[in-house]
mmCIF file of C-alpha atoms in Angstrom:
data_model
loop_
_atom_site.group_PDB
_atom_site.id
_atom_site.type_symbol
_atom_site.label_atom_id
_atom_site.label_comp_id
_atom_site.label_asym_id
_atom_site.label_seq_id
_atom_site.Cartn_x
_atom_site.Cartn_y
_atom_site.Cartn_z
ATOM 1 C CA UNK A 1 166.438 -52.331 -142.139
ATOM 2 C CA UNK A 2 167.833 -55.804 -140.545
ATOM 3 C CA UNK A 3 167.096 -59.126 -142.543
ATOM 4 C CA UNK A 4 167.160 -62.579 -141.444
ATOM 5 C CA UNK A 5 170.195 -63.513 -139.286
ATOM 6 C CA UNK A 6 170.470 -59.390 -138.292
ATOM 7 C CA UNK A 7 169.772 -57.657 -135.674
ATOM 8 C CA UNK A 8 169.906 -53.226 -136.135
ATOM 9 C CA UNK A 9 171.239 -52.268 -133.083
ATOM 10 C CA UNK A 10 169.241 -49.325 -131.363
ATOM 11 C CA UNK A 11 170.837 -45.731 -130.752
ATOM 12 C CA UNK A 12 173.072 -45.949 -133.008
ATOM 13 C CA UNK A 13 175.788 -42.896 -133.030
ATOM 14 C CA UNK A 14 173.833 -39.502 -134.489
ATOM 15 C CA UNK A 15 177.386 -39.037 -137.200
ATOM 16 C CA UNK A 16 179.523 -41.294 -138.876
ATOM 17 C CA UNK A 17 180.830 -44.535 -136.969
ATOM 18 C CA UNK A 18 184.168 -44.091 -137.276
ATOM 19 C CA UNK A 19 185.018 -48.004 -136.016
ATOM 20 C CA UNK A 20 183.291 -51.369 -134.437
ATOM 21 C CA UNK A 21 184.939 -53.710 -132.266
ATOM 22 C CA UNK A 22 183.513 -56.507 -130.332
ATOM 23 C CA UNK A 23 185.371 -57.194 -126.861
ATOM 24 C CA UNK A 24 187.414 -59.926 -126.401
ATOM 25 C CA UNK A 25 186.034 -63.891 -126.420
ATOM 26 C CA UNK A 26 182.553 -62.668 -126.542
ATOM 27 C CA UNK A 27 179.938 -61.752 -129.007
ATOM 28 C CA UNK A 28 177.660 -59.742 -126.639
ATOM 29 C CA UNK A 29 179.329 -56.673 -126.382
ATOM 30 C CA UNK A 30 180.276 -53.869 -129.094
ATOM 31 C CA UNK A 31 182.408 -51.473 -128.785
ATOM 32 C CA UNK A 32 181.698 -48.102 -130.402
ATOM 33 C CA UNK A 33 183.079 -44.812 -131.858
ATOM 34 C CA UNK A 34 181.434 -41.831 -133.722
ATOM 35 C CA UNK A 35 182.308 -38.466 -135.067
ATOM 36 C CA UNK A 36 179.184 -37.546 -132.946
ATOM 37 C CA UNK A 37 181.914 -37.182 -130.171
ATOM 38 C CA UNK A 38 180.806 -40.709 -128.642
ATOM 39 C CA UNK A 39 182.444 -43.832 -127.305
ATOM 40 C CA UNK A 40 179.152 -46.303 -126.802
ATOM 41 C CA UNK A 41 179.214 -49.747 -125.395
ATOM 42 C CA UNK A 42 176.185 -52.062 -126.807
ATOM 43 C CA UNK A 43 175.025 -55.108 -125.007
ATOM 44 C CA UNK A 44 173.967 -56.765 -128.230
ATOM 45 C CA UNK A 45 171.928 -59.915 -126.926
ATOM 46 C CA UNK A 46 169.844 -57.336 -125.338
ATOM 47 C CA UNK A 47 170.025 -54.691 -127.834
ATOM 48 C CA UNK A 48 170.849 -51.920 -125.856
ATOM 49 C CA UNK A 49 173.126 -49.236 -124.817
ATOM 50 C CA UNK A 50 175.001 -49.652 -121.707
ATOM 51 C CA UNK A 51 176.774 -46.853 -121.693
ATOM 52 C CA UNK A 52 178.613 -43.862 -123.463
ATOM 53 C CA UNK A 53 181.238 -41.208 -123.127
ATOM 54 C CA UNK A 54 182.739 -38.202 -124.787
ATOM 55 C CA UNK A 55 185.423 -36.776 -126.326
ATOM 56 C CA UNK A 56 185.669 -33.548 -126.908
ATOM 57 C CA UNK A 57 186.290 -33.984 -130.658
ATOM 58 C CA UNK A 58 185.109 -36.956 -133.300
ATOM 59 C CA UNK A 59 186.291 -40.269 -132.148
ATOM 60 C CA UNK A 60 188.357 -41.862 -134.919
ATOM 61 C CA UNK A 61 189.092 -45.317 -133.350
ATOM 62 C CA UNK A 62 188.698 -47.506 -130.589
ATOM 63 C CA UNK A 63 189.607 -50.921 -128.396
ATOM 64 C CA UNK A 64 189.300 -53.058 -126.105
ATOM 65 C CA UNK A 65 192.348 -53.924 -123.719
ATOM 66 C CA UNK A 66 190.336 -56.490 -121.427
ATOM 67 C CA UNK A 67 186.859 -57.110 -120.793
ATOM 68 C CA UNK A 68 185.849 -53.825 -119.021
ATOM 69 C CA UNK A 69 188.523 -51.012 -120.324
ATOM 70 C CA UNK A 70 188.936 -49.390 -123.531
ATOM 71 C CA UNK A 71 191.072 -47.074 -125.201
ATOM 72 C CA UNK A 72 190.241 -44.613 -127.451
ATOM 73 C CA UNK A 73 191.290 -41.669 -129.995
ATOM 74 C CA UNK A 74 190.429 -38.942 -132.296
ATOM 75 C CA UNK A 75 190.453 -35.738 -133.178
ATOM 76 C CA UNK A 76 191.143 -34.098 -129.846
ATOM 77 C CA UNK A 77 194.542 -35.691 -130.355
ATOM 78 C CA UNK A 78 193.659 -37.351 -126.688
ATOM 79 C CA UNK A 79 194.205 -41.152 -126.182
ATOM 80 C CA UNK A 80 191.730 -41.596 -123.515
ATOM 81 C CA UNK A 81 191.447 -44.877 -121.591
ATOM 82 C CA UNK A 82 187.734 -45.811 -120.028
ATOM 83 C CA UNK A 83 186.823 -48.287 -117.319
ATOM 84 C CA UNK A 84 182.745 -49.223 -117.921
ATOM 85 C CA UNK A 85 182.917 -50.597 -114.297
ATOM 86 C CA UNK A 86 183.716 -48.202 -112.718
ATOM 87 C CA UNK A 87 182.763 -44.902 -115.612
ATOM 88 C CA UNK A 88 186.219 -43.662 -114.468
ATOM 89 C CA UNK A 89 187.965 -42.067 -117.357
ATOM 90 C CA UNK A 90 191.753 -40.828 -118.085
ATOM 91 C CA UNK A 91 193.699 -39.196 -120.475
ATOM 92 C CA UNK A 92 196.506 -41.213 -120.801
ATOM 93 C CA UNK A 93 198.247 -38.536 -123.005
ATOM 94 C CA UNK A 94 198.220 -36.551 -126.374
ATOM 95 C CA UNK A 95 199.694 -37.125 -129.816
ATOM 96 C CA UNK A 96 200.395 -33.746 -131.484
ATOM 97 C CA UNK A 97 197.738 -34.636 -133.988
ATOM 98 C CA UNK A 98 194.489 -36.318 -134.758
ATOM 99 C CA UNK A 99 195.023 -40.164 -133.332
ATOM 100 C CA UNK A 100 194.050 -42.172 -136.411
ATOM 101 C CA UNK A 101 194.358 -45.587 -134.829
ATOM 102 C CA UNK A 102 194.445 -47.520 -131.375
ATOM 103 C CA UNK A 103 195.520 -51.219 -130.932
ATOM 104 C CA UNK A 104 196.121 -52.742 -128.208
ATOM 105 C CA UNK A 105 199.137 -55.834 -128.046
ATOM 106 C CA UNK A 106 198.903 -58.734 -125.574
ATOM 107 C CA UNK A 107 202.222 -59.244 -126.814
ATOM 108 C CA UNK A 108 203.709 -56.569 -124.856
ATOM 109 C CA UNK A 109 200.729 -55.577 -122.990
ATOM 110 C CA UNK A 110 200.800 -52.047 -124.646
ATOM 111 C CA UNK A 111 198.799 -49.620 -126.642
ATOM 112 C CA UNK A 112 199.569 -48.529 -129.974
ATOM 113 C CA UNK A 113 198.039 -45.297 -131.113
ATOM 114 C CA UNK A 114 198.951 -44.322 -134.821
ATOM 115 C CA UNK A 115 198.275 -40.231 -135.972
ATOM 116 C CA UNK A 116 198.368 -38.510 -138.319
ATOM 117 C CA UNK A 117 201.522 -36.845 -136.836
ATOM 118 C CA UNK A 118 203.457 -39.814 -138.366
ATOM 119 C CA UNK A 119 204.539 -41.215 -135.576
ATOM 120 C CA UNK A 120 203.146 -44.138 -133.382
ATOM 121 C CA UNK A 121 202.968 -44.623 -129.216
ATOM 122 C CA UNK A 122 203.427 -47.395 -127.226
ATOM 123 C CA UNK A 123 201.891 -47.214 -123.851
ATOM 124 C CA UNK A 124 202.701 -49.371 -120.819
ATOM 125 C CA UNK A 125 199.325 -50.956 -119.872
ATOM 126 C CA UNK A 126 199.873 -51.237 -116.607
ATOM 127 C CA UNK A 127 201.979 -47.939 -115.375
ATOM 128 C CA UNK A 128 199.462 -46.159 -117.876
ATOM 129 C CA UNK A 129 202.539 -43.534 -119.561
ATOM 130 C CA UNK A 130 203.983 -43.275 -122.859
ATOM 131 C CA UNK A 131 206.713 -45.377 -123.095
ATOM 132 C CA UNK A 132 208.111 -45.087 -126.718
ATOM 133 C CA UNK A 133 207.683 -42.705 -129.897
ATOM 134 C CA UNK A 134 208.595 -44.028 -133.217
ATOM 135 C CA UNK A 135 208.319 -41.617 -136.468
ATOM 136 C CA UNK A 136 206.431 -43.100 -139.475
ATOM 137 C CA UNK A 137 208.199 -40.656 -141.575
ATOM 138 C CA UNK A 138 206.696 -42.028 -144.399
ATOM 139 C CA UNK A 139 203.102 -40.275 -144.029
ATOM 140 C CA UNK A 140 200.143 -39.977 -141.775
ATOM 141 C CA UNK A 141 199.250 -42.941 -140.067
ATOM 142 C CA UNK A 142 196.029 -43.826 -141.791
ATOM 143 C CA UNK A 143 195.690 -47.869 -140.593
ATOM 144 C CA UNK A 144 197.494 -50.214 -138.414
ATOM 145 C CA UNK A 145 197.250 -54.273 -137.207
ATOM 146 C CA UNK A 146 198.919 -56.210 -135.385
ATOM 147 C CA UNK A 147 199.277 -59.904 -134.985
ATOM 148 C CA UNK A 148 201.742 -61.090 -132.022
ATOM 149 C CA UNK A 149 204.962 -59.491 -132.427
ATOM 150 C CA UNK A 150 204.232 -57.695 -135.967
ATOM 151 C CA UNK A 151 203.103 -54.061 -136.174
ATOM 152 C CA UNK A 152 201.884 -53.377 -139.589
ATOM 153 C CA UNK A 153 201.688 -49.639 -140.433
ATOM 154 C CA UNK A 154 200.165 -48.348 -143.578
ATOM 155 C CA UNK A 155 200.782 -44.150 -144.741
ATOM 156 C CA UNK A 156 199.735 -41.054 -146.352
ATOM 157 C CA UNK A 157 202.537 -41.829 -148.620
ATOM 158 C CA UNK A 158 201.435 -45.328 -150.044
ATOM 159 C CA UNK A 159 204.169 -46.936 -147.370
ATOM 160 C CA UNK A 160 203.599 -49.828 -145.448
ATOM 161 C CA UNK A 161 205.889 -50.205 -142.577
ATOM 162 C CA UNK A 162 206.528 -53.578 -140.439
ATOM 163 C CA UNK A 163 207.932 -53.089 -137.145
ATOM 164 C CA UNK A 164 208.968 -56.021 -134.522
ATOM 165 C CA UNK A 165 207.074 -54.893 -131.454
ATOM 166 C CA UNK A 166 209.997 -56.726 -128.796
ATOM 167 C CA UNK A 167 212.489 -54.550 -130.724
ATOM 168 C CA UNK A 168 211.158 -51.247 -131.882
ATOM 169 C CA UNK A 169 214.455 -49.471 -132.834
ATOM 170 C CA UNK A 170 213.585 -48.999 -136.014
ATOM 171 C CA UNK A 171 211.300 -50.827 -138.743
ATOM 172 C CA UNK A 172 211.955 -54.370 -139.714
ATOM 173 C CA UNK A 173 210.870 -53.348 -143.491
ATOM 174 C CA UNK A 174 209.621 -50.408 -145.799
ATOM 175 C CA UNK A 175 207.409 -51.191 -148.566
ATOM 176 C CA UNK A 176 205.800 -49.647 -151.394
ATOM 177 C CA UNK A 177 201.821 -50.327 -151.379
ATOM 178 C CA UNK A 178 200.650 -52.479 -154.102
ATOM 179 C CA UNK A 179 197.693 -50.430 -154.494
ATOM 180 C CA UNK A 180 198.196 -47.453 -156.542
ATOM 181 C CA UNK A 181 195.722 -45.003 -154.529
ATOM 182 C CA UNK A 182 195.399 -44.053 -150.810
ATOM 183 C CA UNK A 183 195.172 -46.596 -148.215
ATOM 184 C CA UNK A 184 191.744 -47.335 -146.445
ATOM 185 C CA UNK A 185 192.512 -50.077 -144.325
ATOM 186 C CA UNK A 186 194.765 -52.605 -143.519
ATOM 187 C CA UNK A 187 194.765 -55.700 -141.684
ATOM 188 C CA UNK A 188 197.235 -58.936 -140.296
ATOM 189 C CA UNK A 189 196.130 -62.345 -141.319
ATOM 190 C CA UNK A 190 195.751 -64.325 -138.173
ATOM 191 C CA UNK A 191 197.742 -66.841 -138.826
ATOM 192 C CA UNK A 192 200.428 -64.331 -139.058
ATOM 193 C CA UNK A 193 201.610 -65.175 -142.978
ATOM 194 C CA UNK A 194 200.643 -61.813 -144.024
ATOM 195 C CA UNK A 195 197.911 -58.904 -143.926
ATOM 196 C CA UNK A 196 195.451 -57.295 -146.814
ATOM 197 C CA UNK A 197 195.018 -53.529 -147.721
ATOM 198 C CA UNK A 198 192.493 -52.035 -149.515
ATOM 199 C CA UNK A 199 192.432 -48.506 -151.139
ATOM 200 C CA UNK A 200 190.420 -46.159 -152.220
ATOM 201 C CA UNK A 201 189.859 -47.223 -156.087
ATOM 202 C CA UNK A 202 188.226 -50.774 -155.417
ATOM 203 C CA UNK A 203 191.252 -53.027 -154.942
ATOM 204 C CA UNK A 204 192.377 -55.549 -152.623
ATOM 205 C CA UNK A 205 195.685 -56.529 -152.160
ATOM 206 C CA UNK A 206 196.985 -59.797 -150.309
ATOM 207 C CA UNK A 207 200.349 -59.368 -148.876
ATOM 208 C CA UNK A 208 203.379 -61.795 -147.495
ATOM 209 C CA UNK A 209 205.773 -61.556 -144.928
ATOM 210 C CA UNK A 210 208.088 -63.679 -145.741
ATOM 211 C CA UNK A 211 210.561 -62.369 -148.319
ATOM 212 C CA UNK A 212 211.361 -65.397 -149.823
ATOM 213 C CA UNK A 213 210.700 -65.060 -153.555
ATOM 214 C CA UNK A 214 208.466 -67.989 -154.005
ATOM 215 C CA UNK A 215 206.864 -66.845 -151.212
ATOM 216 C CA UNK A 216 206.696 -63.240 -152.713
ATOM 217 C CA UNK A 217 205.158 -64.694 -156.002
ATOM 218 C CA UNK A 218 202.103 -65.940 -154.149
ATOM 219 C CA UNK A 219 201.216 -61.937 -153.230
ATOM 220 C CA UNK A 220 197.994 -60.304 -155.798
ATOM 221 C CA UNK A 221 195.820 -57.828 -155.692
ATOM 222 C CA UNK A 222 192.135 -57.594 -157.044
ATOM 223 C CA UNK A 223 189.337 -55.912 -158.307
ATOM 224 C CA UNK A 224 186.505 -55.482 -155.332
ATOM 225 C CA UNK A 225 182.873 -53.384 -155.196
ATOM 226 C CA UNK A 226 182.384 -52.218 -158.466
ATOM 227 C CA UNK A 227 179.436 -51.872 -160.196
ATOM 228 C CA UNK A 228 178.202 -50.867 -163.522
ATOM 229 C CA UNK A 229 175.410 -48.344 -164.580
ATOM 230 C CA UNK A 230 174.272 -47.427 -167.577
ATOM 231 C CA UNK A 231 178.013 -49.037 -168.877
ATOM 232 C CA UNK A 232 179.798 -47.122 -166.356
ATOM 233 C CA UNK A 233 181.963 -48.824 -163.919
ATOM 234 C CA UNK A 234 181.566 -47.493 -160.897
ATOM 235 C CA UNK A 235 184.622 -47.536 -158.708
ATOM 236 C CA UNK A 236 184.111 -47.317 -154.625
ATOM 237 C CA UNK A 237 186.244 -47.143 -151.863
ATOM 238 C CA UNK A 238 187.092 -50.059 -150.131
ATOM 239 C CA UNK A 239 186.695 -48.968 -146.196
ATOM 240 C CA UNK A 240 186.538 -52.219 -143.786
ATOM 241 C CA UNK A 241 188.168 -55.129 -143.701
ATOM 242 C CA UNK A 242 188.093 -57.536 -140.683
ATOM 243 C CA UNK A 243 189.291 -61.793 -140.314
ATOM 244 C CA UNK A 244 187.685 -64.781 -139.518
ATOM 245 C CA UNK A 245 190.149 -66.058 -136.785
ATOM 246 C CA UNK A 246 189.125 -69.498 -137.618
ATOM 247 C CA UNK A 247 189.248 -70.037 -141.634
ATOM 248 C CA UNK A 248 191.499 -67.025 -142.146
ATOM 249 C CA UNK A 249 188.995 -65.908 -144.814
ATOM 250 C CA UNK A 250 188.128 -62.149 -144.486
ATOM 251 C CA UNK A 251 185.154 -59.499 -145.110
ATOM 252 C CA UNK A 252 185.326 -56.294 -146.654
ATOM 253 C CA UNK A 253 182.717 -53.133 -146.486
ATOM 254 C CA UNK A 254 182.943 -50.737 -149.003
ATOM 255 C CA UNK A 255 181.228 -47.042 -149.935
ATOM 256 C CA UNK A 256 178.688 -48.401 -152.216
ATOM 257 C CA UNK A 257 176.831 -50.248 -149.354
ATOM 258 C CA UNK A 258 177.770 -54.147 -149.621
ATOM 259 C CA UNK A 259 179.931 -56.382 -147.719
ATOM 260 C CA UNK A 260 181.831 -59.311 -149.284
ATOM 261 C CA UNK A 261 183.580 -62.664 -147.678
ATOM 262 C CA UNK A 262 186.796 -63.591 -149.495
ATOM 263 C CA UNK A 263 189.025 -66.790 -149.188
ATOM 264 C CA UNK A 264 192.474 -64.804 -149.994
ATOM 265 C CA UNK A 265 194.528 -67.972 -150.313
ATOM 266 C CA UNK A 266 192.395 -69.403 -153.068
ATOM 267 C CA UNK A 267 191.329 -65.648 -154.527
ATOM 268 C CA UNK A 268 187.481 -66.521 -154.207
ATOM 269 C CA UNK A 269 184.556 -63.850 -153.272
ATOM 270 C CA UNK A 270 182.410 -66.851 -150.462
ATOM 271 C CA UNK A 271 179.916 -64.435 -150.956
ATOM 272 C CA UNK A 272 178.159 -61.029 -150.911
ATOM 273 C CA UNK A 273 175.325 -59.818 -148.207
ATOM 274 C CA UNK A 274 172.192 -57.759 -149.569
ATOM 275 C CA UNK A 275 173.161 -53.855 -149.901
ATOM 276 C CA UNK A 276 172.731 -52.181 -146.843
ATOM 277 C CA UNK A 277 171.882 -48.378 -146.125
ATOM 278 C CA UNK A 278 174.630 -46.843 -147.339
ATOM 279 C CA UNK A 279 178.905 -46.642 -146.709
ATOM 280 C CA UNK A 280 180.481 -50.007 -145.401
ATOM 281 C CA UNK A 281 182.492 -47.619 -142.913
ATOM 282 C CA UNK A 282 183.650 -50.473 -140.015
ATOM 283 C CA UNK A 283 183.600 -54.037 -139.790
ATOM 284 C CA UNK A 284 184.517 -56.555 -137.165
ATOM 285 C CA UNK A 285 183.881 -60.321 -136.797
ATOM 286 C CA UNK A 286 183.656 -61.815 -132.997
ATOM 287 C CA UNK A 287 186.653 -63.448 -131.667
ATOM 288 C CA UNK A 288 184.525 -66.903 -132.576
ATOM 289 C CA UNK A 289 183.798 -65.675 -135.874
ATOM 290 C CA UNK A 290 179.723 -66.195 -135.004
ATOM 291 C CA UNK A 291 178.566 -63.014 -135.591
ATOM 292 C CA UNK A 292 179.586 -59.800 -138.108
ATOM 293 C CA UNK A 293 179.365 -56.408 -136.565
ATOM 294 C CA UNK A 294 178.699 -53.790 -139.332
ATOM 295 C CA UNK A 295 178.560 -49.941 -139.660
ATOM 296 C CA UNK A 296 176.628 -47.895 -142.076
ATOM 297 C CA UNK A 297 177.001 -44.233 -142.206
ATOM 298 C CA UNK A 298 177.234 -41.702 -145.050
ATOM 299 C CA UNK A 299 180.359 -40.084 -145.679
ATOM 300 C CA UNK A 300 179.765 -37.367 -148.116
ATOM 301 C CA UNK A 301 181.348 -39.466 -151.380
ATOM 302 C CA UNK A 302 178.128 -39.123 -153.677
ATOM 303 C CA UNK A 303 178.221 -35.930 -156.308
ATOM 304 C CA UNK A 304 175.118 -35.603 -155.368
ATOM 305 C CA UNK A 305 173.648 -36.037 -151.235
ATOM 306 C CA UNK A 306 170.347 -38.050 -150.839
ATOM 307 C CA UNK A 307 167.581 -36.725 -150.163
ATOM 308 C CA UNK A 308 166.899 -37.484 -147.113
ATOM 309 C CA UNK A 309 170.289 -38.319 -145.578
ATOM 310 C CA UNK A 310 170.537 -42.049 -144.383
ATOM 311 C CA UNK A 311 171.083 -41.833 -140.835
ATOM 312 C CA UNK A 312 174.044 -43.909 -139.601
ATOM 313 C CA UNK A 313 172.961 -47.506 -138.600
ATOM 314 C CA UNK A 314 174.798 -50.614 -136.957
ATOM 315 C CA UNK A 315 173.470 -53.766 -137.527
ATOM 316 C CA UNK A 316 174.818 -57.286 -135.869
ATOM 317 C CA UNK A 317 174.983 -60.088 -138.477
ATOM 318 C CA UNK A 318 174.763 -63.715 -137.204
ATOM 319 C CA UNK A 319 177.416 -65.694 -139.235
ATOM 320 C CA UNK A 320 177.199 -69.314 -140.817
ATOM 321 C CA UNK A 321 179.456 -71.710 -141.886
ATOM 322 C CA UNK A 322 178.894 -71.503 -145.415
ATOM 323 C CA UNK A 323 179.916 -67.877 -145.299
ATOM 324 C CA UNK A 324 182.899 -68.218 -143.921
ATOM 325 C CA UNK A 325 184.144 -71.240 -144.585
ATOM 326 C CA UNK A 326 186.732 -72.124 -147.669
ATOM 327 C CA UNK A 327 185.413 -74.343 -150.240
ATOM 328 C CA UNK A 328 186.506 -77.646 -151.337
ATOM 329 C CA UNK A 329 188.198 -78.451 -154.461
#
C-alpha cells in the first residue's frame, strides 16, 4: 500500500521485477522488466501502462539508450532492442548464456550486456552488431556500472573488474571484493571517485579508484538491513542500490522489505522509509533525483512462504531534500 509522497503504480509485472529504470532527464517514464517474460513502459504521472513486450524467457535487466528505445536481456540469452514509437522490435544478438546485465554508454555510444557466460558485449548503437567480446574469466557476470569511461564488473567469483571503455584490450584492474559473500549489486559513484557493492550477508562496501594509498585508506564497508528477533540478528540480502546524481548520497533495497539513504563519504544512514511489501529487488532514482522508483517482489528467501504470497508491487516515491541531502557538521 502507497503512503504519503507514493504513488503504487498499477499492473505491475505478475513475477518478480527483475530491474527499474527511469528514462533519461525525466521522471515520467519507467522502464520495466519481469520474470513474467515482460518489458513494460509506465507513464507514471498518469499511472499507467503504455506499453509492453515479451521475451520469450524472464527478463533479467533492462535500459534506456534514448528517450524512445530500450535494450533488454534475460534468460533467452537474447539482447533485444525495442523502439516504443514505433513497437518495432530486434534481436540484436545472443550471448551463449543468460544476459545478467545491460548498460548502455554515451561514452562510446554502445551497449554493454554482462552474462553469466563471463564475458561482456559491446554493441555499436548505431550499426546495431556486436562489436567486441571481452571474457570476465573471473565468474558470471552478476552486476555492472558504468560512469564515463569506467566499466565496473562485479563476478561469481567475488572479482571486481575495471575496464577503460576507449581501450578495452584487457582490464585496467582485478580486485578482490571486500565483501566476503556473493555480490548483489554494484554501482559507480557519479562523480566518478568510486562505486559501492553490496552482498548477500547485509554489507555495504564503499570503494576507490584511485590507487593511491591515502586514497585507498578512505575505502570501508558496513553493516546494512539487519534486524533482531527474539535476540536473533537477522541477516538479509542487500539487492538494490541506486545514486543521487546530485549529492552523491545513495539508496539501498534489501530482502527484508526497507530501503535506506546513505551519505557514503561521511558513513551516515539519512534515513530509512516505512517497510514495504516485501524484497527490495530494484531501485532507481530519476536523473533529477526527485523521485525513487522501487520494486517489491518475493523471491523465495523466507524458510517458510507467506501465506498468501505478496504479489509483486512498484511503487514511485516522491523525494525531498532532507532525504537526500548530506548533513552539516
Amino acid at each position: 500500500m502507497a503512503r504519503k509522497g507514493e504513488i503504487q503504480i498499477q499492473n505491475a509485472p505478475e513475477d518478480v521485477i527483475s530491474s527499474v529504470v527511469f528514462a533519461p532527464k525525466t521522471n515520467q517514464f519507467l522502464l520495466v522488466s519481469s520474470w513474467d517474460t515482460s518489458v513494460r513502459l509506465y507513464d507514471v504521472f498518469n499511472n499507467t501502462l503504455r506499453h509492453k513486450f515479451f521475451h520469450s524467457s524472464p527478463v533479467l535487466d533492462g535500459a534506456f539508450l534514448d528517450s524512445v528505445k530500450t535494450i533488454s536481456g534475460g534468460l533467452d540469452n537474447a539482447v533485444k532492442l525495442y523502439d516504443w514509437n514505433t513497437q518495432i522490435e530486434q534481436t540484436l544478438g545472443t550471448h551463449d548464456a543468460a544476459v545478467r546485465c545491460v548498460e548502455y554508454t554515451a561514452m562510446v555510444n554502445g551497449i554493454l550486456t554482462g552474462s553469466w557466460d563471463r564475458t561482456v558485449k559491446l554493441w555499436d548503437a548505431r550499426e546495431k552488431e556486436c562489436v567486441g567480446t571481452y571474457d570476465q574469466s573471473a565468474g558470471k557476470v552478476y552486476s555492472m556500472s558504468c560512469v564515463e569511461e569506467r566499466l565496473v564488473v562485479a563476478t561469481s567469483d567475488r572479482k571486481v573488474l575495471i575496464w577503460d571503455l576507449r581501450h578495452m584490450g584487457n582490464y585496467v584492474e582485478r580486485r578482490e571484493s571486500s565483501l566476503k559473500y556473493q555480490t548483489r549489486a554494484v554501482r559507480c559513484f557519479p562523480s566518478k571517485v568510486g562505486y559501492v557493492m553490496s552482498s548477500i550477508e547485509g554489507r555495504v562496501a564503499l570503494e576507490y579508484f584511485d590507487p593511491d594509498p591515502e586514497v585507498q585508506k578512505k575505502k570501508f564497508a558496513f553493516k546494512c538491513h539487519r534486524a533482531k528477533e527474539n535476540n536473533v540478528e537477522l541477516i538479509y540480502p542487500v539487492n538494490a542500490i541506486s545514486f543521487h546524481n546530485g549529492y552523491n548520497t545513495f539508496a539501498t533495497g534489501g530482502s527484508e522489505g526497507c530501503v535506506s539513504i546513505w551519505d557514503g563519504f561521511n558513513r551516515k544512514r539519512l534515513c530509512q522509509y516505512h517497510l514495504y511489501d516485501s524484497s527490495i529487488t530494484s531501485l532507481c532514482f530519476s536523473d533529477d533525483g526527485s523521485s525513487l522508483a522501487i520494486a517489491c517482489s518475493y523471491m523465495d528467501e523466507a524458510d517458510n512462504k507467506p501465506e498468501p504470497c505478496p504479489e509483486p508491487t512498484l511503487y514511485v516515491r516522491s523525494v525531498t531534500e532532507q532525504e537526500v541531502q548530506p548533513k552539516k557538521g
